[in-house]
Amino acid sequence: MFSFYFFIDNLMKRFALFCFLSLCFGVSHSAVIQLSNGDTINADILERTGSDIKISHPAMGKIALPIEKITTIDGKILATPAVISENEQSPSPHQPDENEEADKGFHFFDSNFRLLRGWKHKIGAGFNGKQGNTNTTTIRAEYRGNFEDQLKRWDIRTVYDLNSGDENDAQNEYYVQATRDWLRPDSLWFYFAMGKYEWDEYKNWDHKIGGTLGTGYEFIKRQDLLLLGRFGFSIQNTIGGSDPGLDPELMFGGDMDKTFSEIHSLKLKTAFYQSLTDSSSWRNITNLDWDIVVNQLWGLGLTISLQNEYESRPDAGDVESDFKYNISLVLGWDS
């Protein structure tokens, strides 16, 4: 019986010693650590985390060694966790290129669709009247749209004049003109195309349709001043009148856009057309617009417009020079 208790007591002591040693070795154990610079350290390993290993060294004490600086432990290559960069952890969202943006903005049902994105718009209206032997009222409505980036420049203008009065005075006239410039960022030269349609009941002819292709040069291009010249080949088709048909022409002219301040700006366009079939036939069209800002917050302003059309050989019944002037109340906005 005594021997049995002695056996049990001895077994319990051995078990307690085994548990104590197990706990000790579970907390720390001695190891040979080789660093990436070639040095070797004999130390007790206390703890390992995802980024470092904590050791206890007789001389250095307790320190933490970064895992990326350790090559082997007890001759075994250390399996370091993969280091994930910040960009890999949170990849940036896909950035669409210009073509994708253009495709996205083209769809009419897209929430980001805006008609004529990046354009500057102006709509104007003006009128005057006369009472006496005849009662007349002239109403003018117009739209101007402009756009420019590094590769292209647009200029669109459409004007409608309604003269309502007696039977002999009731006349209408309308025209729309669009100019597209193909710009070259590394050059002052550019190419352009221009088209115009006219309908004027004051004239002997019924309709005029014209188009011009050519090249241009920007003499001055500053934030407050744009001065350029144009040269090209033009074709005009006249419908009705005493001299209908196609007329090929050479065109040369220029544009000036001057900004004096946030309130005042001036825009001048002039073009000369020389007929290639009749050396004595030429014409000139000049437009001058003086824009005055009245209220910047609401985009309200006034525009004083002057236009002169000269033809050396006008249609039968028409005068050589046709001068017009107008004052309009204008509303402007950017899209």
mmCIF file of C-alpha atoms in Angstrom:
data_model
loop_
_atom_site.group_PDB
_atom_site.id
_atom_site.type_symbol
_atom_site.label_atom_id
_atom_site.label_comp_id
_atom_site.label_asym_id
_atom_site.label_seq_id
_atom_site.Cartn_x
_atom_site.Cartn_y
_atom_site.Cartn_z
ATOM 1 C CA MET A 1 0.000 0.000 0.000
ATOM 2 C CA PHE A 2 2.816 2.342 0.939
ATOM 3 C CA SER A 3 4.585 1.586 -2.299
ATOM 4 C CA PHE A 4 1.422 2.384 -4.234
ATOM 5 C CA TYR A 5 1.097 5.842 -2.633
ATOM 6 C CA PHE A 6 4.794 6.409 -3.176
ATOM 7 C CA PHE A 7 4.306 5.591 -6.847
ATOM 8 C CA ILE A 8 1.352 7.957 -7.162
ATOM 9 C CA ASP A 9 3.211 10.761 -5.378
ATOM 10 C CA ASN A 10 6.248 10.351 -7.580
ATOM 11 C CA LEU A 11 4.052 10.348 -10.696
ATOM 12 C CA MET A 12 2.290 13.557 -9.672
ATOM 13 C CA LYS A 13 5.610 15.315 -9.041
ATOM 14 C CA ARG A 14 6.890 14.266 -12.440
ATOM 15 C CA PHE A 15 3.636 15.459 -14.058
ATOM 16 C CA ALA A 16 3.846 18.833 -12.288
ATOM 17 C CA LEU A 17 7.461 19.240 -13.392
ATOM 18 C CA PHE A 18 6.473 18.344 -16.954
ATOM 19 C CA CYS A 19 3.669 20.952 -16.960
ATOM 20 C CA PHE A 20 5.991 23.614 -15.570
ATOM 21 C CA LEU A 21 8.642 22.933 -18.182
ATOM 22 C CA SER A 22 6.011 22.877 -20.911
ATOM 23 C CA LEU A 23 4.741 26.296 -19.882
ATOM 24 C CA CYS A 24 8.261 27.663 -19.771
ATOM 25 C CA PHE A 25 9.129 26.411 -23.227
ATOM 26 C CA GLY A 26 5.769 27.602 -24.483
ATOM 27 C CA VAL A 27 6.649 31.139 -23.506
ATOM 28 C CA SER A 28 10.239 31.209 -24.668
ATOM 29 C CA HIS A 29 12.841 28.942 -26.218
ATOM 30 C CA SER A 30 16.409 29.452 -27.272
ATOM 31 C CA ALA A 31 17.074 29.663 -31.013
ATOM 32 C CA VAL A 32 19.787 30.546 -33.521
ATOM 33 C CA ILE A 33 18.568 33.513 -35.556
ATOM 34 C CA GLN A 34 20.355 34.534 -38.762
ATOM 35 C CA LEU A 35 19.720 38.072 -40.001
ATOM 36 C CA SER A 36 19.593 39.272 -43.595
ATOM 37 C CA ASN A 37 22.885 41.178 -43.155
ATOM 38 C CA GLY A 38 24.702 37.937 -42.246
ATOM 39 C CA ASP A 39 24.800 38.336 -38.439
ATOM 40 C CA THR A 40 23.751 35.485 -36.131
ATOM 41 C CA ILE A 41 22.001 35.921 -32.786
ATOM 42 C CA ASN A 42 21.476 33.317 -30.035
ATOM 43 C CA ALA A 43 18.398 34.412 -28.119
ATOM 44 C CA ASP A 44 15.180 33.231 -26.579
ATOM 45 C CA ILE A 45 12.074 33.751 -28.715
ATOM 46 C CA LEU A 46 9.319 35.262 -26.621
ATOM 47 C CA GLU A 47 6.568 36.050 -29.125
ATOM 48 C CA ARG A 48 5.921 36.254 -32.842
ATOM 49 C CA THR A 49 3.488 38.707 -34.428
ATOM 50 C CA GLY A 50 2.591 39.455 -38.010
ATOM 51 C CA SER A 51 5.332 42.062 -38.399
ATOM 52 C CA ASP A 52 8.122 41.158 -35.927
ATOM 53 C CA ILE A 53 9.557 38.589 -33.506
ATOM 54 C CA LYS A 54 10.228 39.528 -29.880
ATOM 55 C CA ILE A 55 13.404 38.006 -28.410
ATOM 56 C CA SER A 56 15.309 38.071 -25.121
ATOM 57 C CA HIS A 57 19.093 38.414 -25.499
ATOM 58 C CA PRO A 58 21.580 38.283 -22.595
ATOM 59 C CA ALA A 59 23.327 41.478 -23.742
ATOM 60 C CA MET A 60 20.664 43.374 -25.710
ATOM 61 C CA GLY A 61 17.750 42.494 -23.481
ATOM 62 C CA LYS A 62 14.243 42.253 -24.873
ATOM 63 C CA ILE A 63 13.951 43.601 -28.419
ATOM 64 C CA ALA A 64 11.690 43.189 -31.450
ATOM 65 C CA LEU A 65 13.204 42.133 -34.765
ATOM 66 C CA PRO A 66 11.317 42.938 -37.984
ATOM 67 C CA ILE A 67 10.448 39.745 -39.817
ATOM 68 C CA GLU A 68 11.749 41.052 -43.158
ATOM 69 C CA LYS A 69 15.272 41.329 -41.605
ATOM 70 C CA ILE A 70 15.364 37.668 -40.474
ATOM 71 C CA THR A 71 16.603 34.997 -42.903
ATOM 72 C CA THR A 72 16.433 31.751 -40.880
ATOM 73 C CA ILE A 73 15.584 30.493 -37.390
ATOM 74 C CA ASP A 74 17.423 27.319 -36.329
ATOM 75 C CA GLY A 75 18.432 26.803 -39.944
ATOM 76 C CA LYS A 76 14.873 26.934 -41.229
ATOM 77 C CA ILE A 77 13.906 29.604 -43.732
ATOM 78 C CA LEU A 78 11.425 31.962 -42.183
ATOM 79 C CA ALA A 79 8.062 32.092 -43.950
ATOM 80 C CA THR A 80 7.253 35.782 -43.854
ATOM 81 C CA PRO A 81 3.698 36.944 -44.518
ATOM 82 C CA ALA A 82 3.157 38.624 -47.848
ATOM 83 C CA VAL A 83 3.368 42.364 -47.587
ATOM 84 C CA ILE A 84 0.362 43.937 -49.269
ATOM 85 C CA SER A 85 0.837 47.452 -50.510
ATOM 86 C CA GLU A 86 -1.659 50.141 -49.766
ATOM 87 C CA ASN A 87 -2.708 50.260 -53.394
ATOM 88 C CA GLU A 88 -3.352 46.482 -53.384
ATOM 89 C CA GLN A 89 -5.323 46.677 -50.156
ATOM 90 C CA SER A 90 -7.642 49.340 -51.462
ATOM 91 C CA PRO A 91 -7.427 49.429 -55.250
ATOM 92 C CA SER A 92 -8.394 52.744 -56.738
ATOM 93 C CA PRO A 93 -11.606 52.773 -58.734
ATOM 94 C CA HIS A 94 -11.371 52.499 -62.489
ATOM 95 C CA GLN A 95 -10.683 55.842 -64.076
ATOM 96 C CA PRO A 96 -12.454 56.054 -67.437
ATOM 97 C CA ASP A 97 -10.508 57.479 -70.342
ATOM 98 C CA GLU A 98 -11.683 60.301 -72.596
ATOM 99 C CA ASN A 99 -13.410 57.936 -75.030
ATOM 100 C CA GLU A 100 -15.370 56.277 -72.219
ATOM 101 C CA GLU A 101 -16.359 59.698 -70.883
ATOM 102 C CA ALA A 102 -17.465 60.731 -74.357
ATOM 103 C CA ASP A 103 -19.507 57.555 -74.791
ATOM 104 C CA LYS A 104 -21.032 57.983 -71.344
ATOM 105 C CA GLY A 105 -22.025 61.571 -72.017
ATOM 106 C CA PHE A 106 -23.547 60.772 -75.396
ATOM 107 C CA HIS A 107 -26.550 58.801 -74.196
ATOM 108 C CA PHE A 108 -29.670 60.901 -73.853
ATOM 109 C CA PHE A 109 -30.914 58.918 -70.873
ATOM 110 C CA ASP A 110 -27.652 59.163 -68.926
ATOM 111 C CA SER A 111 -28.007 61.234 -65.766
ATOM 112 C CA ASN A 112 -24.786 63.085 -66.615
ATOM 113 C CA PHE A 113 -25.891 64.022 -70.138
ATOM 114 C CA ARG A 114 -25.871 67.724 -70.870
ATOM 115 C CA LEU A 115 -26.624 69.180 -74.274
ATOM 116 C CA LEU A 116 -23.592 70.960 -75.761
ATOM 117 C CA ARG A 117 -21.381 70.302 -72.725
ATOM 118 C CA GLY A 118 -18.759 73.029 -72.203
ATOM 119 C CA TRP A 119 -20.430 75.560 -74.526
ATOM 120 C CA LYS A 120 -21.117 79.245 -73.921
ATOM 121 C CA HIS A 121 -24.627 80.282 -74.950
ATOM 122 C CA LYS A 122 -26.321 83.622 -75.559
ATOM 123 C CA ILE A 123 -29.897 84.250 -76.604
ATOM 124 C CA GLY A 124 -31.071 87.763 -77.396
ATOM 125 C CA ALA A 125 -34.262 89.578 -78.274
ATOM 126 C CA GLY A 126 -34.924 93.123 -79.444
ATOM 127 C CA PHE A 127 -37.647 95.059 -81.149
ATOM 128 C CA ASN A 128 -38.609 98.505 -82.437
ATOM 129 C CA GLY A 129 -41.847 99.922 -83.831
ATOM 130 C CA LYS A 130 -43.251 102.703 -85.998
ATOM 131 C CA GLN A 131 -46.719 104.234 -86.212
ATOM 132 C CA GLY A 132 -47.938 106.704 -88.843
ATOM 133 C CA ASN A 133 -48.937 106.088 -92.426
ATOM 134 C CA THR A 134 -47.930 102.490 -91.747
ATOM 135 C CA ASN A 135 -47.837 100.561 -88.492
ATOM 136 C CA THR A 136 -44.863 98.197 -88.227
ATOM 137 C CA THR A 137 -43.100 96.293 -85.487
ATOM 138 C CA THR A 138 -39.702 94.655 -85.994
ATOM 139 C CA ILE A 139 -38.802 91.782 -83.679
ATOM 140 C CA ARG A 140 -35.333 90.245 -83.635
ATOM 141 C CA ALA A 141 -34.364 86.944 -82.010
ATOM 142 C CA GLU A 142 -30.911 85.412 -82.105
ATOM 143 C CA TYR A 143 -28.764 82.672 -80.640
ATOM 144 C CA ARG A 144 -24.974 82.520 -80.355
ATOM 145 C CA GLY A 145 -23.020 79.465 -79.242
ATOM 146 C CA ASN A 146 -19.267 79.134 -78.765
ATOM 147 C CA PHE A 147 -17.001 76.297 -77.748
ATOM 148 C CA GLU A 148 -13.213 75.854 -77.650
ATOM 149 C CA ASP A 149 -10.760 73.295 -76.325
ATOM 150 C CA GLN A 150 -7.261 72.267 -77.383
ATOM 151 C CA LEU A 151 -8.391 70.535 -80.575
ATOM 152 C CA LYS A 152 -11.455 72.357 -81.860
ATOM 153 C CA ARG A 153 -13.356 75.619 -81.863
ATOM 154 C CA TRP A 154 -17.024 76.168 -82.734
ATOM 155 C CA ASP A 155 -18.923 79.367 -83.493
ATOM 156 C CA ILE A 156 -22.653 79.158 -84.275
ATOM 157 C CA ARG A 157 -25.022 82.045 -84.864
ATOM 158 C CA THR A 158 -28.638 82.171 -85.990
ATOM 159 C CA VAL A 159 -30.740 85.335 -86.413
ATOM 160 C CA TYR A 160 -34.415 85.814 -87.216
ATOM 161 C CA ASP A 161 -35.962 89.216 -87.987
ATOM 162 C CA LEU A 162 -39.743 89.566 -88.229
ATOM 163 C CA ASN A 163 -41.172 92.776 -89.608
ATOM 164 C CA SER A 164 -44.936 92.638 -88.993
ATOM 165 C CA GLY A 165 -47.124 95.416 -90.332
ATOM 166 C CA ASP A 166 -49.118 96.287 -93.422
ATOM 167 C CA GLU A 167 -49.128 93.974 -96.419
ATOM 168 C CA ASN A 168 -46.328 95.907 -98.132
ATOM 169 C CA ASP A 169 -44.178 96.096 -94.986
ATOM 170 C CA ALA A 170 -44.495 92.546 -93.621
ATOM 171 C CA GLN A 171 -41.119 90.947 -94.402
ATOM 172 C CA ASN A 172 -39.003 88.213 -92.785
ATOM 173 C CA GLU A 173 -35.323 87.329 -92.927
ATOM 174 C CA TYR A 174 -33.363 84.519 -91.345
ATOM 175 C CA TYR A 175 -29.862 83.102 -91.454
ATOM 176 C CA VAL A 176 -27.803 80.476 -89.642
ATOM 177 C CA GLN A 177 -24.028 80.223 -89.825
ATOM 178 C CA ALA A 178 -21.671 77.665 -88.274
ATOM 179 C CA THR A 179 -17.866 77.694 -88.242
ATOM 180 C CA ARG A 180 -15.704 74.792 -87.095
ATOM 181 C CA ASP A 181 -11.946 75.189 -86.563
ATOM 182 C CA TRP A 182 -9.587 72.206 -86.264
ATOM 183 C CA LEU A 183 -6.825 73.410 -83.943
ATOM 184 C CA ARG A 184 -3.275 72.092 -83.625
ATOM 185 C CA PRO A 185 -1.868 72.458 -80.078
ATOM 186 C CA ASP A 186 1.724 72.665 -81.341
ATOM 187 C CA SER A 187 1.049 75.180 -84.129
ATOM 188 C CA LEU A 188 -0.630 78.526 -84.789
ATOM 189 C CA TRP A 189 -2.063 77.171 -88.057
ATOM 190 C CA PHE A 190 -5.486 75.560 -88.172
ATOM 191 C CA TYR A 191 -8.082 74.309 -90.654
ATOM 192 C CA PHE A 192 -11.687 75.404 -90.811
ATOM 193 C CA ALA A 193 -15.037 74.709 -92.421
ATOM 194 C CA MET A 194 -17.904 77.180 -92.564
ATOM 195 C CA GLY A 195 -21.488 76.887 -93.742
ATOM 196 C CA LYS A 196 -24.301 79.436 -94.067
ATOM 197 C CA TYR A 197 -27.963 79.441 -95.053
ATOM 198 C CA GLU A 198 -29.919 82.663 -95.781
ATOM 199 C CA TRP A 199 -33.562 83.440 -96.429
ATOM 200 C CA ASP A 200 -34.410 87.113 -96.957
ATOM 201 C CA GLU A 201 -37.762 88.374 -98.199
ATOM 202 C CA TYR A 202 -36.273 91.852 -98.619
ATOM 203 C CA LYS A 203 -33.999 90.542 -101.384
ATOM 204 C CA ASN A 204 -34.844 89.594 -104.949
ATOM 205 C CA TRP A 205 -33.472 86.050 -104.512
ATOM 206 C CA ASP A 206 -35.201 83.379 -102.409
ATOM 207 C CA HIS A 207 -32.444 81.381 -100.691
ATOM 208 C CA LYS A 208 -28.649 81.263 -100.498
ATOM 209 C CA ILE A 209 -26.568 78.307 -99.349
ATOM 210 C CA GLY A 210 -22.806 78.605 -99.033
ATOM 211 C CA GLY A 211 -19.843 76.618 -97.754
ATOM 212 C CA THR A 212 -16.150 77.370 -97.262
ATOM 213 C CA LEU A 213 -13.093 75.187 -96.616
ATOM 214 C CA GLY A 214 -9.708 76.638 -95.831
ATOM 215 C CA THR A 215 -6.840 77.280 -93.479
ATOM 216 C CA GLY A 216 -6.195 79.951 -90.883
ATOM 217 C CA TYR A 217 -3.454 81.423 -88.714
ATOM 218 C CA GLU A 218 -3.655 82.776 -85.164
ATOM 219 C CA PHE A 219 -1.628 85.991 -85.128
ATOM 220 C CA ILE A 220 -2.378 86.780 -81.476
ATOM 221 C CA LYS A 221 -3.871 84.419 -78.924
ATOM 222 C CA ARG A 222 -4.093 85.738 -75.384
ATOM 223 C CA GLN A 223 -6.660 85.485 -72.656
ATOM 224 C CA ASP A 224 -7.962 88.958 -73.525
ATOM 225 C CA LEU A 225 -7.358 88.996 -77.298
ATOM 226 C CA LEU A 226 -7.732 86.596 -80.213
ATOM 227 C CA LEU A 227 -6.723 87.796 -83.678
ATOM 228 C CA LEU A 228 -6.706 85.366 -86.596
ATOM 229 C CA GLY A 229 -6.846 85.286 -90.373
ATOM 230 C CA ARG A 230 -8.612 82.926 -92.772
ATOM 231 C CA PHE A 231 -8.126 81.915 -96.411
ATOM 232 C CA GLY A 232 -10.063 79.326 -98.348
ATOM 233 C CA PHE A 233 -12.242 78.186 -101.226
ATOM 234 C CA SER A 234 -15.977 78.877 -101.173
ATOM 235 C CA ILE A 235 -19.041 77.868 -103.178
ATOM 236 C CA GLN A 236 -22.346 79.757 -103.016
ATOM 237 C CA ASN A 237 -25.608 78.507 -104.474
ATOM 238 C CA THR A 238 -28.277 81.151 -105.133
ATOM 239 C CA ILE A 239 -31.870 80.010 -105.548
ATOM 240 C CA GLY A 240 -34.209 82.426 -107.318
ATOM 241 C CA GLY A 241 -33.451 85.971 -108.442
ATOM 242 C CA SER A 242 -31.963 87.190 -111.710
ATOM 243 C CA ASP A 243 -28.675 85.229 -111.431
ATOM 244 C CA PRO A 244 -29.314 81.840 -109.811
ATOM 245 C CA GLY A 245 -26.841 78.980 -109.679
ATOM 246 C CA LEU A 246 -23.446 78.060 -108.249
ATOM 247 C CA ASP A 247 -20.617 80.561 -107.949
ATOM 248 C CA PRO A 248 -17.110 79.418 -106.884
ATOM 249 C CA GLU A 249 -15.167 82.016 -104.905
ATOM 250 C CA LEU A 250 -11.907 82.673 -103.114
ATOM 251 C CA MET A 251 -12.384 83.763 -99.516
ATOM 252 C CA PHE A 252 -10.080 85.677 -97.189
ATOM 253 C CA GLY A 253 -10.937 87.405 -93.929
ATOM 254 C CA GLY A 254 -10.308 87.545 -90.231
ATOM 255 C CA ASP A 255 -11.757 87.440 -86.715
ATOM 256 C CA MET A 256 -11.021 89.541 -83.652
ATOM 257 C CA ASP A 257 -12.289 88.822 -80.149
ATOM 258 C CA LYS A 258 -11.252 91.440 -77.582
ATOM 259 C CA THR A 259 -12.181 91.411 -73.880
ATOM 260 C CA PHE A 260 -11.701 94.806 -72.252
ATOM 261 C CA SER A 261 -13.032 93.856 -68.821
ATOM 262 C CA GLU A 262 -15.612 91.615 -67.177
ATOM 263 C CA ILE A 263 -18.234 94.083 -68.434
ATOM 264 C CA HIS A 264 -17.229 94.935 -72.002
ATOM 265 C CA SER A 265 -16.130 92.742 -74.910
ATOM 266 C CA LEU A 266 -15.963 93.272 -78.670
ATOM 267 C CA LYS A 267 -16.176 90.710 -81.462
ATOM 268 C CA LEU A 268 -15.447 91.492 -85.122
ATOM 269 C CA LYS A 269 -15.748 89.183 -88.128
ATOM 270 C CA THR A 270 -15.128 90.138 -91.738
ATOM 271 C CA ALA A 271 -14.831 88.079 -94.929
ATOM 272 C CA PHE A 272 -14.214 88.996 -98.569
ATOM 273 C CA TYR A 273 -15.353 86.737 -101.408
ATOM 274 C CA GLN A 274 -13.916 87.068 -104.934
ATOM 275 C CA SER A 275 -15.799 85.314 -107.734
ATOM 276 C CA LEU A 276 -13.681 82.953 -109.855
ATOM 277 C CA THR A 277 -15.997 83.287 -112.851
ATOM 278 C CA ASP A 278 -16.318 87.098 -112.904
ATOM 279 C CA SER A 279 -13.352 89.230 -111.818
ATOM 280 C CA SER A 280 -15.587 92.285 -111.288
ATOM 281 C CA SER A 281 -17.874 90.445 -108.860
ATOM 282 C CA TRP A 282 -16.904 90.420 -105.197
ATOM 283 C CA ARG A 283 -18.655 90.817 -101.874
ATOM 284 C CA ASN A 284 -17.923 91.514 -98.224
ATOM 285 C CA ILE A 285 -19.743 90.566 -95.015
ATOM 286 C CA THR A 286 -18.775 92.297 -91.748
ATOM 287 C CA ASN A 287 -20.286 91.740 -88.300
ATOM 288 C CA LEU A 288 -19.480 93.724 -85.146
ATOM 289 C CA ASP A 289 -20.911 92.834 -81.722
ATOM 290 C CA TRP A 290 -20.373 94.883 -78.583
ATOM 291 C CA ASP A 291 -21.438 92.893 -75.517
ATOM 292 C CA ILE A 292 -22.184 94.713 -72.259
ATOM 293 C CA VAL A 293 -22.794 92.744 -69.057
ATOM 294 C CA VAL A 294 -25.594 94.233 -66.958
ATOM 295 C CA ASN A 295 -25.925 91.558 -64.253
ATOM 296 C CA GLN A 296 -23.239 88.874 -63.925
ATOM 297 C CA LEU A 297 -25.231 86.807 -61.429
ATOM 298 C CA TRP A 298 -28.194 86.362 -63.763
ATOM 299 C CA GLY A 299 -26.181 86.482 -67.000
ATOM 300 C CA LEU A 300 -28.095 89.499 -68.307
ATOM 301 C CA GLY A 301 -26.592 91.940 -70.757
ATOM 302 C CA LEU A 302 -26.995 94.103 -73.823
ATOM 303 C CA THR A 303 -25.602 93.527 -77.305
ATOM 304 C CA ILE A 304 -25.167 96.248 -79.901
ATOM 305 C CA SER A 305 -24.854 94.584 -83.312
ATOM 306 C CA LEU A 306 -23.744 96.146 -86.585
ATOM 307 C CA GLN A 307 -23.793 94.248 -89.878
ATOM 308 C CA ASN A 308 -22.913 95.340 -93.385
ATOM 309 C CA GLU A 309 -23.194 93.286 -96.562
ATOM 310 C CA TYR A 310 -21.699 94.674 -99.762
ATOM 311 C CA GLU A 311 -21.991 93.209 -103.266
ATOM 312 C CA SER A 312 -20.256 94.800 -106.234
ATOM 313 C CA ARG A 313 -22.833 93.283 -108.585
ATOM 314 C CA PRO A 314 -26.081 92.861 -106.635
ATOM 315 C CA ASP A 315 -29.121 91.035 -107.908
ATOM 316 C CA ALA A 316 -31.540 93.051 -110.017
ATOM 317 C CA GLY A 317 -33.593 95.325 -107.777
ATOM 318 C CA ASP A 318 -31.198 95.084 -104.795
ATOM 319 C CA VAL A 319 -28.794 97.737 -103.522
ATOM 320 C CA GLU A 320 -25.023 97.256 -103.286
ATOM 321 C CA SER A 321 -24.738 97.883 -99.554
ATOM 322 C CA ASP A 322 -27.128 96.559 -96.901
ATOM 323 C CA PHE A 323 -26.400 98.024 -93.445
ATOM 324 C CA LYS A 324 -28.238 96.838 -90.317
ATOM 325 C CA TYR A 325 -27.995 97.719 -86.643
ATOM 326 C CA ASN A 326 -29.732 96.338 -83.590
ATOM 327 C CA ILE A 327 -29.783 96.504 -79.783
ATOM 328 C CA SER A 328 -30.849 93.325 -77.978
ATOM 329 C CA LEU A 329 -31.368 92.213 -74.401
ATOM 330 C CA VAL A 330 -29.227 89.105 -73.923
ATOM 331 C CA LEU A 331 -29.277 86.146 -71.537
ATOM 332 C CA GLY A 332 -26.028 84.179 -71.333
ATOM 333 C CA TRP A 333 -25.066 80.928 -69.597
ATOM 334 C CA ASP A 334 -22.505 78.107 -69.720
ATOM 335 C CA SER A 335 -23.467 74.454 -70.158
#
